[in-house]
Coordinates of C-alpha atoms in Angstrom, one line a residue:
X287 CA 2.7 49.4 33.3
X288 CA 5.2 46.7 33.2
X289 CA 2.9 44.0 35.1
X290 CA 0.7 44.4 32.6
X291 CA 2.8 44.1 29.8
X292 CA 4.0 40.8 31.2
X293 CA 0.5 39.9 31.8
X294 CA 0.0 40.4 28.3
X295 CA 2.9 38.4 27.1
X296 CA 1.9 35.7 29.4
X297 CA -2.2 35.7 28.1
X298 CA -0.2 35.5 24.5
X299 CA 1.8 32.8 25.1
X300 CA -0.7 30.7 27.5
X301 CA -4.0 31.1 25.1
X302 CA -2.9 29.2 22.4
X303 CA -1.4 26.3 24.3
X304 CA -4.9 26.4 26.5
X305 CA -6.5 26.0 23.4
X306 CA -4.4 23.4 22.1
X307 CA -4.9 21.4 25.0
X308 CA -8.8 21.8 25.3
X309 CA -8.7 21.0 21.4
X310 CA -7.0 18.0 22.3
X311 CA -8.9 17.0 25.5
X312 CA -11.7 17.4 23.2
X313 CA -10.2 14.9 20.7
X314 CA -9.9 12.0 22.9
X315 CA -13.2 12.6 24.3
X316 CA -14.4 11.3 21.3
X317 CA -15.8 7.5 22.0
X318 CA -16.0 8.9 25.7
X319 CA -18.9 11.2 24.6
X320 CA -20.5 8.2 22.7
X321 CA -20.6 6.0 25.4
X322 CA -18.1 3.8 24.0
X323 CA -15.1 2.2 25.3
X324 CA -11.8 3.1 23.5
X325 CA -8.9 0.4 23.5
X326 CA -5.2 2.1 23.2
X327 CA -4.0 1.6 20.2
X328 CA 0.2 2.0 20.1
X329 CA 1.8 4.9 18.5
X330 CA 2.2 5.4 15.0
X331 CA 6.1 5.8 16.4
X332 CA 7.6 2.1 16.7
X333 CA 10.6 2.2 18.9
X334 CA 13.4 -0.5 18.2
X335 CA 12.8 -4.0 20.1
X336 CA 8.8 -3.5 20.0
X337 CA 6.5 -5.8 17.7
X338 CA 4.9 -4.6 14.6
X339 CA 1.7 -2.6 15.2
X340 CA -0.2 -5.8 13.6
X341 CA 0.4 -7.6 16.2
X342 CA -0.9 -4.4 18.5
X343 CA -4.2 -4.8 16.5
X344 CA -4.9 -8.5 16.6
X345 CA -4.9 -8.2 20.6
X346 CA -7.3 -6.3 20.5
X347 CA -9.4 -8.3 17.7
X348 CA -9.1 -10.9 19.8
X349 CA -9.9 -9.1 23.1
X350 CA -13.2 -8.0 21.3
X351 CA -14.0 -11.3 20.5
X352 CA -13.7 -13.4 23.2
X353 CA -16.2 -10.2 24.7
X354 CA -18.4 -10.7 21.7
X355 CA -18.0 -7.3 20.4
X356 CA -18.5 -6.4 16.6
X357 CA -15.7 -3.8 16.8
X358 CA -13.3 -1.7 19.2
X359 CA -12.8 2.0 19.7
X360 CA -9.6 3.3 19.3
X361 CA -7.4 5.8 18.3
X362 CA -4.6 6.6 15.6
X363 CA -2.7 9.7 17.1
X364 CA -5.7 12.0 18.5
X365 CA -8.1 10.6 15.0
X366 CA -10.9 7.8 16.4
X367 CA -10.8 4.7 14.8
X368 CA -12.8 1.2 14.9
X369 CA -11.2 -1.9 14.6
X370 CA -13.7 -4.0 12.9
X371 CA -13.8 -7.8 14.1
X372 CA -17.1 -9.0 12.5
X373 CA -16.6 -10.4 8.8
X374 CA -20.4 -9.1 8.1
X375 CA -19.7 -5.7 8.9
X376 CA -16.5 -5.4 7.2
X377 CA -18.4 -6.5 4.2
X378 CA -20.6 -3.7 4.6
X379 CA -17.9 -1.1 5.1
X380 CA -15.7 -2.3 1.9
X381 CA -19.0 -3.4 -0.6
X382 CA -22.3 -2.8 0.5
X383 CA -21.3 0.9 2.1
X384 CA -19.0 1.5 -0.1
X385 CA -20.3 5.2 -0.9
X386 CA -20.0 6.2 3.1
X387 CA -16.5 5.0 3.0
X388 CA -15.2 5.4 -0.7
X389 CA -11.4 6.2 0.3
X390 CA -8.4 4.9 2.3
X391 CA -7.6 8.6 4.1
X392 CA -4.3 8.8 2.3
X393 CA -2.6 12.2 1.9
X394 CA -1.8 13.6 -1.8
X395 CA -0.5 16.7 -3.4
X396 CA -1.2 17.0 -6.3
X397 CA 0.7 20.0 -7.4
X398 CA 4.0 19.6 -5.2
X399 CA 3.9 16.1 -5.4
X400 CA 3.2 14.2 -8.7
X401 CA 3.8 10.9 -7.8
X402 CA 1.3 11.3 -4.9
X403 CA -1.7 11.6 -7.8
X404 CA -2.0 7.9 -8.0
X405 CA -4.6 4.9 -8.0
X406 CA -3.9 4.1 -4.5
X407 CA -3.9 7.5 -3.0
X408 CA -6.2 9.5 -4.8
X409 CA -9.8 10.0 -3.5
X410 CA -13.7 11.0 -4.5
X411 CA -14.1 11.3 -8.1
X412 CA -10.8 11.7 -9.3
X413 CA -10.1 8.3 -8.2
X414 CA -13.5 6.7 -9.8
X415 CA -12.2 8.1 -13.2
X416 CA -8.6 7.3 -13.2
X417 CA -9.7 3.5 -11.7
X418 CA -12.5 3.3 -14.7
X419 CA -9.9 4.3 -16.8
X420 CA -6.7 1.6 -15.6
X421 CA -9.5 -1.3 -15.6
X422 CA -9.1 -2.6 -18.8
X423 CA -5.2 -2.8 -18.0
X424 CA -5.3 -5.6 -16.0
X425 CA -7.6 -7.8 -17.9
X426 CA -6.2 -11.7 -18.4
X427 CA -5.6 -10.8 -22.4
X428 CA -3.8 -7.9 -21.0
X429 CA -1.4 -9.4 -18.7
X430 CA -0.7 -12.5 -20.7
X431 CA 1.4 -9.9 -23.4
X432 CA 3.5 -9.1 -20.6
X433 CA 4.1 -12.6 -19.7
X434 CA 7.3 -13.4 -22.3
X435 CA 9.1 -10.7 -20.4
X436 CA 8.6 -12.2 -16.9
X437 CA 9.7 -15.1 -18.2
X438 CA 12.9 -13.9 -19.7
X439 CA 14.0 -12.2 -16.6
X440 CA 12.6 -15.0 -14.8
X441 CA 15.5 -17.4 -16.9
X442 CA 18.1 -14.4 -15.5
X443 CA 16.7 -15.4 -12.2
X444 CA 17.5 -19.2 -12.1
X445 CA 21.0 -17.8 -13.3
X446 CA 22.0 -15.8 -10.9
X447 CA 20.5 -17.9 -8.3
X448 CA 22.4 -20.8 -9.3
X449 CA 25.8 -18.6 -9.4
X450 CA 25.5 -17.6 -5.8
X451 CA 24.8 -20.9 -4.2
X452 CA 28.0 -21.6 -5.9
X453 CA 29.7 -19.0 -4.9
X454 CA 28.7 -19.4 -1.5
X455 CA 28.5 -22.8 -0.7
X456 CA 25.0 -23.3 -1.2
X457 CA 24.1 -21.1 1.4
X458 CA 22.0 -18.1 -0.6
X459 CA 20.4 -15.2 0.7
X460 CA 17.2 -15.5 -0.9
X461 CA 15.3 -11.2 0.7
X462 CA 17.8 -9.8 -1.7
X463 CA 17.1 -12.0 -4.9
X464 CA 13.8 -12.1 -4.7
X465 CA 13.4 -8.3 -4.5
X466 CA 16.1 -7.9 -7.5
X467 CA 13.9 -10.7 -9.7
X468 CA 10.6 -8.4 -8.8
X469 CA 12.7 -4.7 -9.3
X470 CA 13.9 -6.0 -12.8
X471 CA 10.2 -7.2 -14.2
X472 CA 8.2 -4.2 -12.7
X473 CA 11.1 -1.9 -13.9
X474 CA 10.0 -3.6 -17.5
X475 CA 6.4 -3.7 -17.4
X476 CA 6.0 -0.5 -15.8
X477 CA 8.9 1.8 -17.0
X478 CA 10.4 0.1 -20.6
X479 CA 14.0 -0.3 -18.7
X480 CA 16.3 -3.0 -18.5
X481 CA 17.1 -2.4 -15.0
X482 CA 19.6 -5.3 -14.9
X483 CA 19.4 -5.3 -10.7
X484 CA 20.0 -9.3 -11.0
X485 CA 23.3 -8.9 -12.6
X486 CA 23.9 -5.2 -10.9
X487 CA 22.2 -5.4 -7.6
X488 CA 23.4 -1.5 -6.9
X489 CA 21.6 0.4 -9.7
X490 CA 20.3 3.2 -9.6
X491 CA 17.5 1.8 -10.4
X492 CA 17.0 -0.5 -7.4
X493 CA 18.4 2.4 -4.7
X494 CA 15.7 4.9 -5.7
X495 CA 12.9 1.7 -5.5
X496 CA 13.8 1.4 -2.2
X497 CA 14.2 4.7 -1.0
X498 CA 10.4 5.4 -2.6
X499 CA 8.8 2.5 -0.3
X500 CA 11.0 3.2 3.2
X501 CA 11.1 6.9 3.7
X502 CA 7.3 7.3 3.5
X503 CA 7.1 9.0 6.8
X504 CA 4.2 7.5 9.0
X505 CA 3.7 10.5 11.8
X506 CA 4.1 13.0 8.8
X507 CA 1.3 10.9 6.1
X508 CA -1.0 10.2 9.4
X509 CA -0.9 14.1 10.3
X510 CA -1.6 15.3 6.7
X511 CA -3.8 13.1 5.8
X512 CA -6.2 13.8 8.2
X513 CA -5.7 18.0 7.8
X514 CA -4.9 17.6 4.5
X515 CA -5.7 21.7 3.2
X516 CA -3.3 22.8 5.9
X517 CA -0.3 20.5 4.7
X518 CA -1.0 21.3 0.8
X519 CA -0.7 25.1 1.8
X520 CA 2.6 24.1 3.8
X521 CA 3.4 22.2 0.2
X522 CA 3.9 18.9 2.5
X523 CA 4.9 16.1 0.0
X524 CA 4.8 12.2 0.5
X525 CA 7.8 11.7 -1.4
X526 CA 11.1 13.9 -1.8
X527 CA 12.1 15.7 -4.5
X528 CA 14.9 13.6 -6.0
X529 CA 12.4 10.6 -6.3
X530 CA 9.8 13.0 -8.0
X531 CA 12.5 14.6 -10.5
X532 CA 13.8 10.7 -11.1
X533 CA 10.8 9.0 -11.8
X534 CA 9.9 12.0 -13.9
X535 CA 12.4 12.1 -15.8
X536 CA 12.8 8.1 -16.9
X537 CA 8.3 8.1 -17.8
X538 CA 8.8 11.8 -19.7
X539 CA 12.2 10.5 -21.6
X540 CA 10.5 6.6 -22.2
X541 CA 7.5 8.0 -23.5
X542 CA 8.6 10.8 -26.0
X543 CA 10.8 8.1 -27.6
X544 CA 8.6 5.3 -27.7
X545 CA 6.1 8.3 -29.3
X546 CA 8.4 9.3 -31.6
X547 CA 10.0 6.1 -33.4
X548 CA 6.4 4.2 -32.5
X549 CA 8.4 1.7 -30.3
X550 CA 5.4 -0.8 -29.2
X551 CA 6.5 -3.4 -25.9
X552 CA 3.2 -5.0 -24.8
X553 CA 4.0 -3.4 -21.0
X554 CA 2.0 -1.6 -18.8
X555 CA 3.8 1.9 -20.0
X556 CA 2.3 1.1 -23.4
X557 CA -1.1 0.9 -22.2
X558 CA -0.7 4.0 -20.2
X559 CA 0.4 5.8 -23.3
X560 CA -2.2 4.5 -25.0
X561 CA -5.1 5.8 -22.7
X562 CA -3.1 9.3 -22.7
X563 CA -3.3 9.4 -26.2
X564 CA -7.0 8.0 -26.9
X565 CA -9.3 11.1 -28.1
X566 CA -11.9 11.3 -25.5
X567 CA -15.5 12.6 -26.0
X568 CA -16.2 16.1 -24.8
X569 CA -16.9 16.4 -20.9
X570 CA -14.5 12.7 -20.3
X571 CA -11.7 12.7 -18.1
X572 CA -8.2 11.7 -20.4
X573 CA -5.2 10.7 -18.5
X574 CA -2.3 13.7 -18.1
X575 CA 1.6 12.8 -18.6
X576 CA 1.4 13.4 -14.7
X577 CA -1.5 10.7 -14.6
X578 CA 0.9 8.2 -16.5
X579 CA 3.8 9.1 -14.4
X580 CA 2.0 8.9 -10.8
X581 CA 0.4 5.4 -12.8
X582 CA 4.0 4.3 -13.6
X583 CA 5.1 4.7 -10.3
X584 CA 2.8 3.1 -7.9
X585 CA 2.6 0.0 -10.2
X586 CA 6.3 -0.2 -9.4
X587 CA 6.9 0.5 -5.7
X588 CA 3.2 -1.4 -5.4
X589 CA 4.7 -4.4 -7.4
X590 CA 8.1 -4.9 -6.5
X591 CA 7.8 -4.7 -2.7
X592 CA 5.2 -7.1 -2.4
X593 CA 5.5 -10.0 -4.6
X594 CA 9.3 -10.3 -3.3
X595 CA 8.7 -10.3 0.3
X596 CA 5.7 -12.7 -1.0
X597 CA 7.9 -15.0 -3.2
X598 CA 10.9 -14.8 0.1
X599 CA 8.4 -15.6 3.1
X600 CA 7.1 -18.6 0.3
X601 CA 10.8 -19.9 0.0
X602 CA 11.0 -19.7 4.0
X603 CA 8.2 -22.1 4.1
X604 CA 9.2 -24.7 1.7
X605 CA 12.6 -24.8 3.4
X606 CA 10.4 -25.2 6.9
X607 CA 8.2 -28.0 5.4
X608 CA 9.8 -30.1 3.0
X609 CA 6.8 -32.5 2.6
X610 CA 4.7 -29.7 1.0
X611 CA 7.9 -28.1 -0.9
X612 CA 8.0 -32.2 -2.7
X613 CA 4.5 -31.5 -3.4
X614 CA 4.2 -27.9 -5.2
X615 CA 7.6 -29.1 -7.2
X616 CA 5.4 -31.9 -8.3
X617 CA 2.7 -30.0 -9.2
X618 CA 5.3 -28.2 -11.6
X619 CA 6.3 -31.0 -13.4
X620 CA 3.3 -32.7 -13.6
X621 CA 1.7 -29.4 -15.1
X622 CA 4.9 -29.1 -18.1
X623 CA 4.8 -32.6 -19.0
X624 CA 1.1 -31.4 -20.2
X625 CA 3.0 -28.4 -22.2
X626 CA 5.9 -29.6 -23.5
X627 CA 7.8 -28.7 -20.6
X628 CA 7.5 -24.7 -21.0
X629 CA 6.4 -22.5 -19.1
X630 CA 3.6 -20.1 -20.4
X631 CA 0.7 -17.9 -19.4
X632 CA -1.4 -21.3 -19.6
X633 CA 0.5 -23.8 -18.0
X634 CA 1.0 -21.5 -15.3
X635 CA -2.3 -21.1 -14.3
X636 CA -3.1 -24.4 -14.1
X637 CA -0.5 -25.2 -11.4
X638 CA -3.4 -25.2 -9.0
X639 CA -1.3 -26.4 -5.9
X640 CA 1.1 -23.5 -6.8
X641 CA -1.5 -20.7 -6.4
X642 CA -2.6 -22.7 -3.2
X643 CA 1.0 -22.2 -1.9
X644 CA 0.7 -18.6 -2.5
X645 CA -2.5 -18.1 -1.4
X646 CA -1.2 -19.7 2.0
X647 CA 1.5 -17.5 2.2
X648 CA -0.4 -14.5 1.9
X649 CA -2.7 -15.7 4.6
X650 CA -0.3 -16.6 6.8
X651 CA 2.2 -13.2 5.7
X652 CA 0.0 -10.9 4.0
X653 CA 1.7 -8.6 2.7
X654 CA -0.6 -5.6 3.6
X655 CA -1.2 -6.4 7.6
X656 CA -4.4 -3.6 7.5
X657 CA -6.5 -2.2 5.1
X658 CA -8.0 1.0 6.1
X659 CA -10.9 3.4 5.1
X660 CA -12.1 6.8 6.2
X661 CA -15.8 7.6 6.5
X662 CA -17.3 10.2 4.6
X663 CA -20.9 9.4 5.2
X664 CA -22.3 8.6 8.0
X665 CA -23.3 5.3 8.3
X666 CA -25.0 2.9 10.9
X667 CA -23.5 -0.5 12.2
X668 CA -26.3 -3.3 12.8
X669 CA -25.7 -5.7 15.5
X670 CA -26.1 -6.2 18.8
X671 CA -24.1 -2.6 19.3
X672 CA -25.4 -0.7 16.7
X673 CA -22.9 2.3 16.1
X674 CA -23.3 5.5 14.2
X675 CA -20.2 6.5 12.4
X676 CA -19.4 10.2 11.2
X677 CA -17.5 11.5 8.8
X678 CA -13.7 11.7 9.6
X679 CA -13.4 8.6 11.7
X680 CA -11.0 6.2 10.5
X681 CA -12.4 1.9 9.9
X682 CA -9.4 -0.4 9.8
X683 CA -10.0 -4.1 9.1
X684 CA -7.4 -6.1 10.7
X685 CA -6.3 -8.2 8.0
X686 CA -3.1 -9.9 9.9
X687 CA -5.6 -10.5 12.6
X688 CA -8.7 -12.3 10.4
X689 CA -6.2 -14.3 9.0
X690 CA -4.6 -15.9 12.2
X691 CA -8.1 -16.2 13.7
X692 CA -7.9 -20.0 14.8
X693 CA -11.8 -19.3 14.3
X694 CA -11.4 -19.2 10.4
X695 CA -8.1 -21.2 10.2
X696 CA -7.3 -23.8 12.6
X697 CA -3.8 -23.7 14.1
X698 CA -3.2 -20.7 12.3
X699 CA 0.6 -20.9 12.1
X700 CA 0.6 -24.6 10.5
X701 CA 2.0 -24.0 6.8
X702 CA -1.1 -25.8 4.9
X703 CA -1.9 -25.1 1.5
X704 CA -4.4 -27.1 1.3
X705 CA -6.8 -24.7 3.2
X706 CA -7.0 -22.9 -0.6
X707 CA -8.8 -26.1 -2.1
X708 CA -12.1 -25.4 -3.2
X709 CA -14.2 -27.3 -0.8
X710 CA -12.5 -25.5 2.7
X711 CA -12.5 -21.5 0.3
X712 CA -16.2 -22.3 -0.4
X713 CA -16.9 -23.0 3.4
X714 CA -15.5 -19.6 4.6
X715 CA -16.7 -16.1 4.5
X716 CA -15.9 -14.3 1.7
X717 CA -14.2 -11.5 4.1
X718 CA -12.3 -14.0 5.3
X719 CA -9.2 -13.7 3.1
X720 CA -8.1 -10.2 2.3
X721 CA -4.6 -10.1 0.8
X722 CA -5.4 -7.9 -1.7
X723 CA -8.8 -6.0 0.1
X724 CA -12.0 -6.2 -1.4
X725 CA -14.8 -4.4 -2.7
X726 CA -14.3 -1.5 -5.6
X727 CA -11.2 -0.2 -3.9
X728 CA -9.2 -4.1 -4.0
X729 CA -6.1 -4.1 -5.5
X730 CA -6.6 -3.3 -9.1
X731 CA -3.1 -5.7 -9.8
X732 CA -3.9 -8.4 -7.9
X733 CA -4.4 -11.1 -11.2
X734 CA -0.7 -9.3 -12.1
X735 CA 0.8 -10.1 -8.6
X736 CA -0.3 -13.7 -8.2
X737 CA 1.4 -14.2 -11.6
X738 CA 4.4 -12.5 -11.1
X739 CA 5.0 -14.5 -7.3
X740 CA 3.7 -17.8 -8.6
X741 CA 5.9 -17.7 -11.5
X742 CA 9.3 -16.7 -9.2
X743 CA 8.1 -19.5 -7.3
X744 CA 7.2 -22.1 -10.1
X745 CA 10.5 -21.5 -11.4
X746 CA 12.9 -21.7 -8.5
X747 CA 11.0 -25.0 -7.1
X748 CA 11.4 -26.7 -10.5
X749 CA 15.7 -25.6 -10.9
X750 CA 16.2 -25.8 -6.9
X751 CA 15.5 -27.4 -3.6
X752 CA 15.4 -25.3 -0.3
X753 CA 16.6 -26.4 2.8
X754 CA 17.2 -25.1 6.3
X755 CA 20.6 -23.6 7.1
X756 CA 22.2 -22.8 10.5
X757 CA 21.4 -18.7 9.4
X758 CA 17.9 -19.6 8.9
X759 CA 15.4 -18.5 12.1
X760 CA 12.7 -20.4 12.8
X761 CA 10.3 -17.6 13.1
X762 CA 10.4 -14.1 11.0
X763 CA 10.8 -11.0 12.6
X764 CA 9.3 -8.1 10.8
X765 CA 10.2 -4.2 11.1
X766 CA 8.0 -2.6 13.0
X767 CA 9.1 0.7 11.4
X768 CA 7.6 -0.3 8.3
X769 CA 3.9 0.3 9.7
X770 CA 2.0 -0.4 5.9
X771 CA 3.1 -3.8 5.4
X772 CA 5.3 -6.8 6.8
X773 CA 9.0 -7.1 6.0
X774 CA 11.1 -9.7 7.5
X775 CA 14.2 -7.2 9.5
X776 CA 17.0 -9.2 8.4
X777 CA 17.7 -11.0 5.2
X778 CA 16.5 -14.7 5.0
X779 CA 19.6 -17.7 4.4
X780 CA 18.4 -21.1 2.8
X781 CA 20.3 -24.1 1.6
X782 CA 19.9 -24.2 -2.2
X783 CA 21.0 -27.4 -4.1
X784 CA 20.2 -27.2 -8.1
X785 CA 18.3 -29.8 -9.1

């Protein structure tokens, strides 16, 4: 009686993890079962000292190209992926398939988790109304009223910039800066607050900003993403509590006062409160308080992250290559002679070798490494190894990887703006250059972003000149924690002499 009790206890305890395992096997049999070689792809998991997964992924876009190959097999975890090398095929996957592969695979909950119910996350038709909804947001007419407050804090910027290389003997740490210029005008466009991080670099502001974008965590969003039921029953959320309750609490409190004594800004809030508010047509999707929140939100962490490491790994270059520094500077003062030496929505966008600058900069840095889409069609690849892919299986585009392809851009790690002129853009494929991604699912603030960065930059080049210092590396080091995009680990020093 006792033996077979044990044996009991033992079949109890052994079945399940036999069942795991075959489950498993069964997994990573995946490409095997297709007849197609699987590359290893690195662990989500990044241990301290190894490179950024990017780097991981353009070895083998380069591996599959120098073989000829359309696209490598791989896996995230125990999910298959394809790493697609071919620009044509990409093209089909972001634009001409878009309906096989209509979402980016990223976990939300909408109950537990408000903040998670946004642009960038959500999926199927939820997504399709609230991005036909945020369109007309981010038209030019749109995002020139927001441009007086850009520049005001932009003026701040010059300020404070000009105090610290005093205050420390020219020698400025430029990470920091540049991410307090970007918290303080996305903290006004998006939220109607001061957030003063320029003069105040400790708010509270500017510690729950970075606390939203660097405690996503990746093993955690990779797992419920891809069983997403399970995790909503287990009430998984993306982001903790305290951010939820916080940014909550600032969208409810600036709305209902802005409602109630009609306070009107010209920001991205008030447009959001406007769609919340329109009267829609019976059977038309309307935008919740949640919706505006969750909105809010991803404008900011999506905003202030990237147009600072953007405007920083900029600054880097000019101090690296002075030559092409001396040439967007002049760019800037050629351009305000025209307009009375201001700066405005118009004489901004006619600094053409500005935007080129940029543009180079997020080719060389961009700031999103990979775009990624899940299928939920299946859909064929053409080519010479046509590939059937079913639903579930993740496509990433190696954006880091396309971009240092010495293919597309000779000597890829040469600074050269001038690769943004429009005779060498109108010789490359149009998949070529995907800072922002492409297709219906692009970045819906891209025309906001290239504003925001060219004007930090604009402004700093035409009060400052940037020079190496002995803190300054030659080459930047990003986390390779931070899996989504590329930060630089350290802060970045520069010389900076006022003009």
């Amino acid at each position: 009686m006792q033996l077979s009790i044990c044996a009991i206890a033992t079949v109890i305890l052994v079945f399940p993890i036999v069942i795991t395992y075959q489950w498993i096997r069964r997994k990573l049999q995946y490409w095997e079962r297709r007849q197609v070689a699987a590359e290893s792809l690195p662990e989500i998991y990044k241990f301290r000292g190894r490179q950024h997964v990017a780097y991981a992924i353009q070895r083998i876009y380069q591996k599959s190209k120098s073989e000829n190959r359309s696209y490598a097999a791989a896996y995230q975890l125990i999910s298959p992926a394809l790493i697609i090398s071919d620009l044509d095929l990409i093209k089909q996957v972001l634009i001409t398939d878009f309906e096989s592969f209509p979402d980016r695979g990223m976990y939300s909950n909408y109950k537990q988790d408000p903040l998670s119910r946004n642009l960038v996350r959500l999926q199927g038709g939820m997504w399709r109304k609230v991005r036909a909804k945020l369109t007309p947001t981010f038209t030019s007419g749109k995002i020139k009223q927001m441009f007086g407050t850009i520049i005001d804090i932009g003026q701040r910027f010059i300020d404070v910039m000009q105090q610290n290389a005093l205050e420390h003997n020219h020698l400025v740490e430029i990470k920091d800066l540049c991410a307090r210029f970007t918290t303080d005008v996305i903290g006004s466009v998006a939220f109607g607050l001061d957030c003063n991080s320029l003069q105040q670099p400790d708010t509270e502001f500017r510690r729950k900003g970075d606390k939203a974008f660097h405690t996503i965590h990746p093993l955690g969003e990779l797992l419920a993403s891809r069983y997403r039921k399970f995790f909503n029953a287990l009430g998984y959320r993306v982001f903790t509590k305290d951010l939820i309750e916080f940014y909550s609490r600032i969208v409810r409190q600036t709305v209902e006062y802005r409602e109630r004594h009609n306070v009107k800004r010209n920001d991205f809030l008030d447009l959001l409160i406007e769609l919340k508010n329109s009267p829609a047509e019976e059977g038309e999707f309307s935008l919740s308080m949640e919706d505006v929140i969750a909105q809010a939100f991803v404008f900011f962490i999506g905003g202030f992250e990237t147009s600072s490491s953007t405007m920083t790994f900029t600054l880097f270059e000019m101090a690296h290559n002075p030559v092409v520094q001396e040439k967007a500077r002049q760019d800037v003062r050629t351009t305000l002679e025209k307009h009375n030496g201001k700066f405005t929505y118009e004489s901004l966008n006619e600094m053409q070798y500005i935007r080129q600058v940029v543009q180079e900069t997020l080719r060389k840095y961009p700031v999103a490494p990979t775009g990624r889409r899940i299928c939920r069609r299946s859909c064929t690849l053409p080519g010479p190894q046509p590939l059937t892919i079913d639903p579930g299986v993740y496509v990433i585009i190696p954006v880091y990887a396309i971009h240092h392809d010495p293919a597309i851009y000779p000597q890829p790690e040469v600074y050269r703006p001038e690769r943004f002129s429009a005779e060498e853009k109108n010789e490359r494929h149009p998949m070529a250059y995907q800072p922002f991604g492409a297709g219906p699912r692009s970045c819906i603030a891209e025309r906001f972003g290239m504003l925001q960065s060219m004007m930090g930059v604009a402004l700093l080049l035409h009060n400052f000149r940037f020079s190496k210092c002995a803190q300054t590396p030659e080459r930047l080091e990003f986390d390779p924690f931070n899996i989504r995009v590329l930060n630089s680990i350290e802060g970045i020093h520069l010389k900076v002499e006022k003009m």
